[in-house]
Amino acid sequence: MSAVAGLALATGAVTAAGPWDGGQRKAERDLAAAGARPGGARHADGERAPGAAPPVLASLKNAGKRPADHLAEALDPLLKDSALGSDHAAAVVDATTGERLYGVAQSDAYTPASTIKLATAAAALSAVGPEHRIETTVMASGGDGVVLVGGGDPTLTAAGLGDLADATARALKSRGTGRVKVAYDVSRYSGPVLHTIGLNDNIAPVSPLMVNEGRLDDSDHGPADRTAEPAADAARKFAALLREKGVDVDGEPGEGRADGKAAARLASVASAPVSALVERMLTNSDNDIAEALARQTALASGKPASFEGAAQAVTERLAALGLPMPAVRVVDGSGLDRADRASAEFLALLLARAAEPGRPALRPVLTGLPVAGFSGTLRDRYPRDAAGRAAVRAKTGTLTGVNTLAGTVVTPEGRLLAFAFLASGTTDADAAQKALDRTASALAGT
């Protein structure tokens, strides 16, 4: 069941896990909390772990100082760390009330890197809904032709393609057809297929038809060698599977189209719900899913499913959410393009929007965030003695000279805060990531 159903907000904290983790993250948080209790084996009561951030928000309710004053005292020195480069911005928002609690250059435009995936996620969920599934279909075309039609599901697996071939073979047998010619249809997308960074191990050519994101190994996330022809490769694998099912296939598959109204659907397979795709994209910072979701947004908005059309559609959906857009420029869905722009305020308020009780469709934006020290792109960050371990959930962003972090923390009082930290001009990615992690940990306390 989707993360949208049954999500509860208690004292401002998101307590439900999403469909991508099946409840695992709650167990991770419980385990981490048990290990961090005062008086545990690792530290005595009142003793702070070495290098841990100070519990700055534990005193938010003290009389005489506003929460913003406490945040400034804690965050200002951390953001001055030289590891964060020549320029930085920050924003902290109360996710329950939308109150802006802290800001440094919060309205200025920065390169967001992969934190722009938060915008892609919100736009896609707004456009198609969390329960939408992306179909890959097989259509009968002409007397002896079948067309494999890509719908834009980059997560189609070899097993899923096998199911599609099996269903197609049964449908052909019922029609008395034993010999076919296979074509593949990629007309759902338009424009360039290569991202501006070209073909590399971070992203495949953007095609509506591919198997396992065009990966040439058995991985399902992270960098990997990619095929230059994802659609043609998928069609060749499909033809081979049909042959294994006893269907004679003439020649090699070529590009074509189903014959409009005359074409009959023979079989189809569907992706996981968009809610799960969003969570997988955010957890693993999956560039292929990000570009696919941006194009699903374009299709739902009546725009071309191209880089340009997707960028326009995503921008319009974000504006409709009432977010501050002056500093925002969406160029792609993944954040790999350095021309993307966003402000810290925009990202923090987007996360706050996703927490609003009246917007349950956006909840996967929160449930998909990696958990510090446990999952996704934060699995290997936040050591065991870090204050933010399990308490910080955030989307990471990394390009050469750019390091970003945007997510949520729950304070000791149960207050849910949304934050965004953007740094440019960094020279040591590892040092910059650690500086950002310390800053996020300062929000969580100990």
Short mmCIF file of C-alpha atoms in Angstrom, two decimals:
data_model
loop_
_atom_site.label_atom_id
_atom_site.label_comp_id
_atom_site.label_asym_id
_atom_site.label_seq_id
_atom_site.Cartn_x
_atom_site.Cartn_y
_atom_site.Cartn_z
CA MET A 1 0.00 0.00 0.00
CA SER A 2 1.24 3.49 -0.75
CA ALA A 3 2.91 5.70 1.80
CA VAL A 4 0.07 8.15 1.22
CA ALA A 5 -2.51 5.98 2.94
CA GLY A 6 -2.33 5.71 6.66
CA LEU A 7 0.36 8.31 7.19
CA ALA A 8 0.11 9.91 10.60
CA LEU A 9 1.62 13.16 11.80
CA ALA A 10 2.09 13.22 15.56
CA THR A 11 3.60 16.28 17.25
CA GLY A 12 4.89 17.35 13.88
CA ALA A 13 6.94 14.20 13.25
CA VAL A 14 6.49 11.88 10.30
CA THR A 15 6.01 8.44 11.82
CA ALA A 16 5.06 6.21 8.90
CA ALA A 17 7.48 4.41 6.66
CA GLY A 18 6.98 4.39 2.93
CA PRO A 19 6.45 1.51 0.52
CA TRP A 20 10.09 1.54 -0.57
CA ASP A 21 11.31 0.41 2.85
CA GLY A 22 8.29 -1.53 4.09
CA GLY A 23 8.63 -0.20 7.63
CA GLN A 24 12.36 -0.87 7.92
CA ARG A 25 13.22 2.74 8.68
CA LYS A 26 11.13 2.76 11.85
CA ALA A 27 13.12 -0.19 13.11
CA GLU A 28 16.34 1.60 12.24
CA ARG A 29 15.27 4.67 14.18
CA ASP A 30 14.24 2.57 17.19
CA LEU A 31 17.57 0.73 17.14
CA ALA A 32 19.54 3.95 16.92
CA ALA A 33 17.51 5.56 19.69
CA ALA A 34 18.10 2.58 21.96
CA GLY A 35 21.84 2.75 21.35
CA ALA A 36 21.98 6.49 22.01
CA ARG A 37 20.10 6.60 25.33
CA PRO A 38 21.87 8.35 28.18
CA GLY A 39 23.60 5.91 30.51
CA GLY A 40 24.17 3.35 27.76
CA ALA A 41 27.30 1.27 27.40
CA ARG A 42 28.96 3.79 25.17
CA HIS A 43 28.51 7.03 27.13
CA ALA A 44 27.57 7.96 30.66
CA ASP A 45 24.57 10.11 31.54
CA GLY A 46 25.06 13.66 30.36
CA GLU A 47 28.22 12.83 28.41
CA ARG A 48 28.19 13.84 24.75
CA ALA A 49 29.82 11.64 22.15
CA PRO A 50 33.12 12.95 20.77
CA GLY A 51 32.51 15.29 17.85
CA ALA A 52 28.75 15.28 18.36
CA ALA A 53 26.80 18.43 17.67
CA PRO A 54 25.57 20.38 20.70
CA PRO A 55 21.92 19.87 21.70
CA VAL A 56 21.05 23.35 20.53
CA LEU A 57 17.32 22.84 20.12
CA ALA A 58 16.82 21.31 23.52
CA SER A 59 16.66 24.88 24.81
CA LEU A 60 14.29 26.28 22.19
CA LYS A 61 11.56 26.73 24.78
CA ASN A 62 13.79 28.67 27.17
CA ALA A 63 12.39 32.07 28.01
CA GLY A 64 14.22 35.18 26.87
CA LYS A 65 15.45 33.95 23.49
CA ARG A 66 13.59 33.27 20.30
CA PRO A 67 14.15 29.91 18.51
CA ALA A 68 15.84 31.84 15.71
CA ASP A 69 18.39 33.19 18.18
CA HIS A 70 19.34 29.70 19.33
CA LEU A 71 19.59 28.49 15.74
CA ALA A 72 21.83 31.37 14.78
CA GLU A 73 24.12 30.69 17.74
CA ALA A 74 24.44 27.05 16.76
CA LEU A 75 24.45 27.18 12.97
CA ASP A 76 26.40 30.34 12.17
CA PRO A 77 29.76 28.97 13.35
CA LEU A 78 29.18 25.62 11.61
CA LEU A 79 28.33 27.27 8.32
CA LYS A 80 31.57 29.26 8.46
CA ASP A 81 33.56 26.04 8.15
CA SER A 82 36.08 26.56 5.33
CA ALA A 83 35.15 23.11 3.98
CA LEU A 84 31.89 24.64 2.76
CA GLY A 85 33.74 26.69 0.19
CA SER A 86 33.41 30.26 -0.90
CA ASP A 87 29.64 30.64 -0.76
CA HIS A 88 26.78 29.05 1.12
CA ALA A 89 23.09 29.40 1.90
CA ALA A 90 20.83 27.93 4.56
CA ALA A 91 17.16 27.83 5.51
CA VAL A 92 15.31 26.19 8.39
CA VAL A 93 11.51 26.03 8.50
CA ASP A 94 9.07 24.67 11.06
CA ALA A 95 7.40 21.99 8.96
CA THR A 96 4.21 22.09 11.02
CA THR A 97 3.56 25.82 10.92
CA GLY A 98 5.63 26.90 7.91
CA GLU A 99 7.39 29.47 10.10
CA ARG A 100 10.81 30.49 8.80
CA LEU A 101 13.18 30.00 11.72
CA TYR A 102 16.61 30.66 10.22
CA GLY A 103 18.11 31.86 6.98
CA VAL A 104 21.42 32.81 5.39
CA ALA A 105 21.19 33.97 1.77
CA GLN A 106 18.06 31.83 1.78
CA SER A 107 16.46 33.51 -1.25
CA ASP A 108 19.56 33.41 -3.47
CA ALA A 109 19.94 31.05 -6.41
CA TYR A 110 22.42 28.18 -6.02
CA THR A 111 23.26 25.05 -7.95
CA PRO A 112 21.20 22.44 -6.08
CA ALA A 113 22.76 19.30 -7.58
CA SER A 114 20.65 16.25 -6.71
CA THR A 115 18.49 18.07 -4.17
CA ILE A 116 16.51 19.22 -7.24
CA LYS A 117 15.12 15.67 -7.21
CA LEU A 118 12.88 16.85 -4.36
CA ALA A 119 11.26 19.23 -6.84
CA THR A 120 10.96 16.48 -9.45
CA ALA A 121 9.29 14.24 -6.89
CA ALA A 122 6.77 16.85 -5.76
CA ALA A 123 5.90 17.77 -9.34
CA ALA A 124 5.38 14.16 -10.43
CA LEU A 125 3.23 13.31 -7.42
CA SER A 126 1.14 16.42 -8.07
CA ALA A 127 0.79 15.66 -11.77
CA VAL A 128 -0.01 11.94 -11.87
CA GLY A 129 -0.74 11.01 -8.25
CA PRO A 130 1.04 8.53 -5.99
CA GLU A 131 -0.89 5.47 -7.22
CA HIS A 132 -0.13 5.92 -10.91
CA ARG A 133 1.78 3.09 -12.60
CA ILE A 134 3.76 3.30 -15.83
CA GLU A 135 2.90 0.63 -18.38
CA THR A 136 5.03 -1.15 -20.96
CA THR A 137 2.78 -2.73 -23.58
CA VAL A 138 2.85 -5.03 -26.56
CA MET A 139 0.53 -4.21 -29.46
CA ALA A 140 -0.44 -6.31 -32.48
CA SER A 141 0.39 -4.39 -35.63
CA GLY A 142 -0.61 -5.61 -39.05
CA GLY A 143 -0.95 -9.27 -39.86
CA ASP A 144 2.27 -10.57 -38.34
CA GLY A 145 3.77 -7.73 -36.39
CA VAL A 146 4.07 -6.97 -32.69
CA VAL A 147 5.30 -3.68 -31.29
CA LEU A 148 6.93 -3.29 -27.90
CA VAL A 149 5.78 0.13 -26.73
CA GLY A 150 7.79 1.97 -24.09
CA GLY A 151 5.73 3.92 -21.58
CA GLY A 152 8.65 5.42 -19.66
CA ASP A 153 9.38 2.86 -16.93
CA PRO A 154 13.15 2.75 -16.34
CA THR A 155 12.69 0.17 -13.58
CA LEU A 156 11.42 -2.57 -15.91
CA THR A 157 13.47 -5.63 -14.99
CA ALA A 158 14.53 -8.67 -16.98
CA ALA A 159 11.96 -10.65 -15.00
CA GLY A 160 9.26 -8.13 -15.91
CA LEU A 161 10.24 -8.33 -19.56
CA GLY A 162 10.01 -12.11 -19.26
CA ASP A 163 6.48 -11.84 -17.88
CA LEU A 164 5.58 -9.57 -20.79
CA ALA A 165 7.01 -12.04 -23.30
CA ASP A 166 5.15 -14.92 -21.67
CA ALA A 167 1.82 -13.07 -21.78
CA THR A 168 2.48 -12.03 -25.39
CA ALA A 169 3.25 -15.59 -26.45
CA ARG A 170 -0.01 -16.81 -24.91
CA ALA A 171 -1.96 -14.05 -26.63
CA LEU A 172 -0.37 -14.87 -29.99
CA LYS A 173 -1.14 -18.57 -29.55
CA SER A 174 -4.79 -17.76 -28.83
CA ARG A 175 -4.87 -15.79 -32.07
CA GLY A 176 -3.31 -18.67 -34.01
CA THR A 177 -0.14 -16.69 -34.71
CA GLY A 178 3.18 -18.52 -34.49
CA ARG A 179 5.50 -16.23 -36.43
CA VAL A 180 5.95 -12.48 -35.93
CA LYS A 181 8.19 -9.57 -36.67
CA VAL A 182 9.09 -7.43 -33.64
CA ALA A 183 9.35 -3.64 -33.62
CA TYR A 184 9.78 -1.19 -30.76
CA ASP A 185 8.07 2.17 -30.23
CA VAL A 186 9.83 5.02 -28.38
CA SER A 187 7.58 7.80 -29.66
CA ARG A 188 6.31 8.65 -26.18
CA TYR A 189 9.44 10.77 -25.62
CA SER A 190 10.84 13.47 -27.88
CA GLY A 191 13.96 15.59 -28.16
CA PRO A 192 17.55 14.60 -27.36
CA VAL A 193 18.04 11.28 -25.59
CA LEU A 194 21.43 12.13 -24.11
CA HIS A 195 21.74 14.29 -21.03
CA THR A 196 24.09 17.24 -21.41
CA ILE A 197 26.75 15.30 -19.47
CA GLY A 198 26.62 12.62 -22.18
CA LEU A 199 26.58 8.85 -21.82
CA ASN A 200 28.34 7.79 -18.63
CA ASP A 201 27.89 5.55 -15.63
CA ASN A 202 25.53 7.97 -13.86
CA ILE A 203 22.70 7.98 -16.39
CA ALA A 204 21.58 6.07 -19.47
CA PRO A 205 20.20 7.65 -22.63
CA VAL A 206 16.75 8.86 -21.65
CA SER A 207 14.35 6.48 -23.38
CA PRO A 208 10.77 5.39 -22.64
CA LEU A 209 11.89 1.78 -23.20
CA MET A 210 14.75 0.23 -21.25
CA VAL A 211 15.49 -2.72 -19.00
CA ASN A 212 17.13 -2.21 -15.62
CA GLU A 213 17.95 1.41 -16.49
CA GLY A 214 20.19 0.26 -19.33
CA ARG A 215 22.72 -1.17 -16.88
CA LEU A 216 25.23 -3.64 -18.22
CA ASP A 217 25.67 -5.42 -14.89
CA ASP A 218 23.37 -6.82 -12.21
CA SER A 219 23.26 -3.66 -10.08
CA ASP A 220 20.04 -1.79 -9.34
CA HIS A 221 21.50 1.50 -8.09
CA GLY A 222 24.66 3.56 -8.16
CA PRO A 223 27.11 4.09 -11.03
CA ALA A 224 27.32 1.37 -13.69
CA ASP A 225 28.25 1.01 -17.34
CA ARG A 226 25.24 1.73 -19.55
CA THR A 227 24.13 0.67 -23.00
CA ALA A 228 24.07 3.34 -25.70
CA GLU A 229 20.89 1.75 -27.14
CA PRO A 230 18.53 0.94 -24.26
CA ALA A 231 15.40 0.59 -26.41
CA ALA A 232 17.00 -1.57 -29.10
CA ASP A 233 18.62 -3.74 -26.44
CA ALA A 234 15.28 -4.20 -24.68
CA ALA A 235 13.60 -5.17 -27.95
CA ARG A 236 16.33 -7.70 -28.78
CA LYS A 237 15.94 -9.29 -25.33
CA PHE A 238 12.17 -9.36 -25.79
CA ALA A 239 12.50 -11.08 -29.18
CA ALA A 240 14.85 -13.67 -27.68
CA LEU A 241 12.35 -14.36 -24.90
CA LEU A 242 9.56 -14.84 -27.45
CA ARG A 243 11.69 -17.41 -29.23
CA GLU A 244 12.20 -19.23 -25.94
CA LYS A 245 8.39 -19.34 -25.62
CA GLY A 246 8.06 -21.04 -28.99
CA VAL A 247 7.28 -18.00 -31.14
CA ASP A 248 9.23 -17.67 -34.39
CA VAL A 249 10.65 -14.15 -34.75
CA ASP A 250 11.74 -12.91 -38.17
CA GLY A 251 14.95 -10.92 -38.26
CA GLU A 252 16.12 -8.33 -35.77
CA PRO A 253 13.75 -5.82 -34.13
CA GLY A 254 13.61 -2.35 -35.65
CA GLU A 255 12.06 0.91 -34.59
CA GLY A 256 8.41 1.33 -35.53
CA ARG A 257 4.99 2.32 -34.25
CA ALA A 258 1.76 0.59 -33.43
CA ASP A 259 -0.96 1.20 -36.02
CA GLY A 260 -3.09 3.57 -34.00
CA LYS A 261 -6.69 2.47 -33.59
CA ALA A 262 -6.09 -0.66 -35.63
CA ALA A 263 -3.56 -1.96 -33.09
CA ALA A 264 -4.76 -4.41 -30.46
CA ARG A 265 -3.19 -4.70 -27.04
CA LEU A 266 -1.72 -8.14 -26.49
CA ALA A 267 -0.05 -7.77 -23.10
CA SER A 268 1.28 -5.25 -20.61
CA VAL A 269 3.28 -4.94 -17.39
CA ALA A 270 3.23 -2.02 -14.99
CA SER A 271 5.77 -0.35 -12.76
CA ALA A 272 5.47 0.04 -9.02
CA PRO A 273 3.30 3.02 -8.01
CA VAL A 274 4.84 6.44 -8.51
CA SER A 275 4.98 6.78 -4.71
CA ALA A 276 7.46 3.89 -4.61
CA LEU A 277 9.39 5.22 -7.62
CA VAL A 278 9.74 8.57 -5.87
CA GLU A 279 11.05 6.91 -2.73
CA ARG A 280 13.53 4.79 -4.67
CA MET A 281 14.70 7.85 -6.60
CA LEU A 282 15.29 9.89 -3.45
CA THR A 283 16.80 7.10 -1.37
CA ASN A 284 19.37 6.14 -4.00
CA SER A 285 19.55 9.48 -5.85
CA ASP A 286 18.54 7.62 -8.99
CA ASN A 287 19.06 9.83 -12.04
CA ASP A 288 17.24 7.57 -14.51
CA ILE A 289 14.07 7.49 -12.40
CA ALA A 290 14.32 11.25 -11.91
CA GLU A 291 14.34 11.96 -15.64
CA ALA A 292 11.50 9.47 -16.18
CA LEU A 293 9.34 11.13 -13.50
CA ALA A 294 10.00 14.55 -15.00
CA ARG A 295 8.72 13.25 -18.34
CA GLN A 296 5.66 11.69 -16.73
CA THR A 297 4.96 15.16 -15.35
CA ALA A 298 5.28 16.60 -18.86
CA LEU A 299 2.93 14.01 -20.35
CA ALA A 300 0.32 14.64 -17.66
CA SER A 301 0.63 18.37 -18.31
CA GLY A 302 0.18 18.16 -22.08
CA LYS A 303 3.79 19.05 -22.85
CA PRO A 304 6.43 17.25 -24.90
CA ALA A 305 8.23 14.55 -22.95
CA SER A 306 11.64 16.09 -23.57
CA PHE A 307 14.19 17.80 -21.35
CA GLU A 308 12.66 21.17 -22.21
CA GLY A 309 9.02 20.11 -21.92
CA ALA A 310 9.67 18.28 -18.65
CA ALA A 311 11.43 21.31 -17.18
CA GLN A 312 8.48 23.54 -18.08
CA ALA A 313 5.95 21.11 -16.63
CA VAL A 314 7.87 20.62 -13.39
CA THR A 315 8.26 24.38 -12.97
CA GLU A 316 4.54 24.97 -13.44
CA ARG A 317 3.60 22.26 -10.92
CA LEU A 318 5.97 23.73 -8.33
CA ALA A 319 4.55 27.22 -8.82
CA ALA A 320 1.05 25.80 -8.33
CA LEU A 321 2.17 24.55 -4.91
CA GLY A 322 2.73 28.15 -3.88
CA LEU A 323 6.49 27.82 -3.52
CA PRO A 324 8.88 30.79 -3.93
CA MET A 325 10.02 30.52 -7.56
CA PRO A 326 12.16 33.63 -8.36
CA ALA A 327 15.44 31.80 -7.71
CA VAL A 328 14.34 28.50 -9.26
CA ARG A 329 15.39 27.29 -12.69
CA VAL A 330 14.65 23.68 -13.59
CA VAL A 331 16.68 22.31 -16.51
CA ASP A 332 16.55 18.58 -15.86
CA GLY A 333 14.93 16.19 -13.43
CA SER A 334 18.08 14.74 -11.90
CA GLY A 335 20.22 17.73 -10.95
CA LEU A 336 23.14 16.59 -13.08
CA ASP A 337 22.92 19.82 -15.09
CA ARG A 338 24.82 22.69 -13.50
CA ALA A 339 22.33 25.14 -15.00
CA ASP A 340 19.70 24.06 -12.44
CA ARG A 341 19.05 26.69 -9.78
CA ALA A 342 17.18 26.69 -6.47
CA SER A 343 17.20 28.61 -3.23
CA ALA A 344 17.56 27.14 0.25
CA GLU A 345 14.22 28.69 1.14
CA PHE A 346 12.53 26.98 -1.81
CA LEU A 347 13.83 23.53 -0.85
CA ALA A 348 12.98 23.89 2.84
CA LEU A 349 9.47 25.13 2.10
CA LEU A 350 8.96 22.32 -0.43
CA LEU A 351 9.70 19.81 2.32
CA ALA A 352 7.32 21.65 4.63
CA ARG A 353 4.61 21.45 1.94
CA ALA A 354 5.11 17.69 1.79
CA ALA A 355 4.39 17.51 5.55
CA GLU A 356 1.12 19.43 5.39
CA PRO A 357 -1.85 17.28 6.51
CA GLY A 358 -3.86 18.52 3.54
CA ARG A 359 -1.31 17.24 1.00
CA PRO A 360 -1.05 13.48 1.60
CA ALA A 361 -0.11 12.85 -2.03
CA LEU A 362 3.23 14.58 -1.41
CA ARG A 363 4.19 12.46 1.60
CA PRO A 364 6.61 10.18 -0.34
CA VAL A 365 8.86 13.24 -0.69
CA LEU A 366 9.51 12.81 3.04
CA THR A 367 9.37 9.03 3.39
CA GLY A 368 11.85 8.62 0.54
CA LEU A 369 14.57 10.67 2.23
CA PRO A 370 17.68 8.65 3.15
CA VAL A 371 18.13 8.02 6.87
CA ALA A 372 21.43 9.22 8.33
CA GLY A 373 23.78 6.32 8.91
CA PHE A 374 21.32 3.70 7.65
CA SER A 375 20.02 4.00 4.10
CA GLY A 376 20.64 5.24 0.61
CA THR A 377 23.15 8.00 0.03
CA LEU A 378 23.44 8.62 3.79
CA ARG A 379 24.19 5.00 4.66
CA ASP A 380 27.93 5.57 4.95
CA ARG A 381 27.70 9.01 6.51
CA TYR A 382 27.02 9.84 10.18
CA PRO A 383 29.17 7.49 12.30
CA ARG A 384 27.73 5.75 15.34
CA ASP A 385 28.62 8.58 17.68
CA ALA A 386 27.12 11.30 15.47
CA ALA A 387 24.20 13.19 17.00
CA GLY A 388 22.24 13.18 13.79
CA ARG A 389 22.43 9.42 13.20
CA ALA A 390 18.90 8.15 12.41
CA ALA A 391 17.49 11.56 13.39
CA VAL A 392 18.43 13.29 10.13
CA ARG A 393 16.61 12.32 6.93
CA ALA A 394 17.93 14.19 3.93
CA LYS A 395 18.52 14.30 0.21
CA THR A 396 22.15 14.72 -0.73
CA GLY A 397 23.60 16.62 -3.67
CA THR A 398 27.13 16.43 -5.05
CA LEU A 399 28.80 17.90 -8.12
CA THR A 400 32.39 19.01 -8.46
CA GLY A 401 32.62 22.13 -6.28
CA VAL A 402 28.99 21.80 -5.11
CA ASN A 403 27.71 20.05 -1.99
CA THR A 404 24.12 20.27 -0.75
CA LEU A 405 21.85 18.69 1.84
CA ALA A 406 18.10 19.18 2.31
CA GLY A 407 15.78 17.24 4.58
CA THR A 408 14.11 17.00 7.95
CA VAL A 409 14.98 16.48 11.59
CA VAL A 410 12.84 15.91 14.65
CA THR A 411 13.91 17.93 17.68
CA PRO A 412 13.98 16.52 21.25
CA GLU A 413 10.56 18.14 21.75
CA GLY A 414 9.13 16.32 18.73
CA ARG A 415 9.15 19.36 16.47
CA LEU A 416 9.63 18.58 12.78
CA LEU A 417 12.03 20.98 11.06
CA ALA A 418 12.75 21.18 7.35
CA PHE A 419 16.15 22.47 6.29
CA ALA A 420 18.32 23.11 3.26
CA PHE A 421 22.06 23.82 3.19
CA LEU A 422 23.71 24.71 -0.14
CA ALA A 423 27.46 25.18 -0.61
CA SER A 424 29.37 26.29 -3.70
CA GLY A 425 33.09 26.55 -4.35
CA THR A 426 33.97 23.51 -2.27
CA THR A 427 37.33 21.85 -2.93
CA ASP A 428 37.10 18.70 -0.79
CA ALA A 429 33.83 16.81 -1.23
CA ASP A 430 34.36 14.55 1.79
CA ALA A 431 35.17 17.45 4.10
CA ALA A 432 32.19 19.42 2.77
CA GLN A 433 29.83 16.49 3.36
CA LYS A 434 31.05 16.11 6.92
CA ALA A 435 30.56 19.84 7.53
CA LEU A 436 27.00 19.64 6.20
CA ASP A 437 26.31 16.56 8.31
CA ARG A 438 27.52 18.33 11.45
CA THR A 439 25.25 21.24 10.66
CA ALA A 440 22.21 19.00 10.20
CA SER A 441 23.11 17.15 13.40
CA ALA A 442 23.05 20.44 15.26
CA LEU A 443 19.36 20.70 14.42
CA ALA A 444 18.65 17.25 15.77
CA GLY A 445 20.49 17.67 19.07
CA THR A 446 21.57 14.59 21.00
#
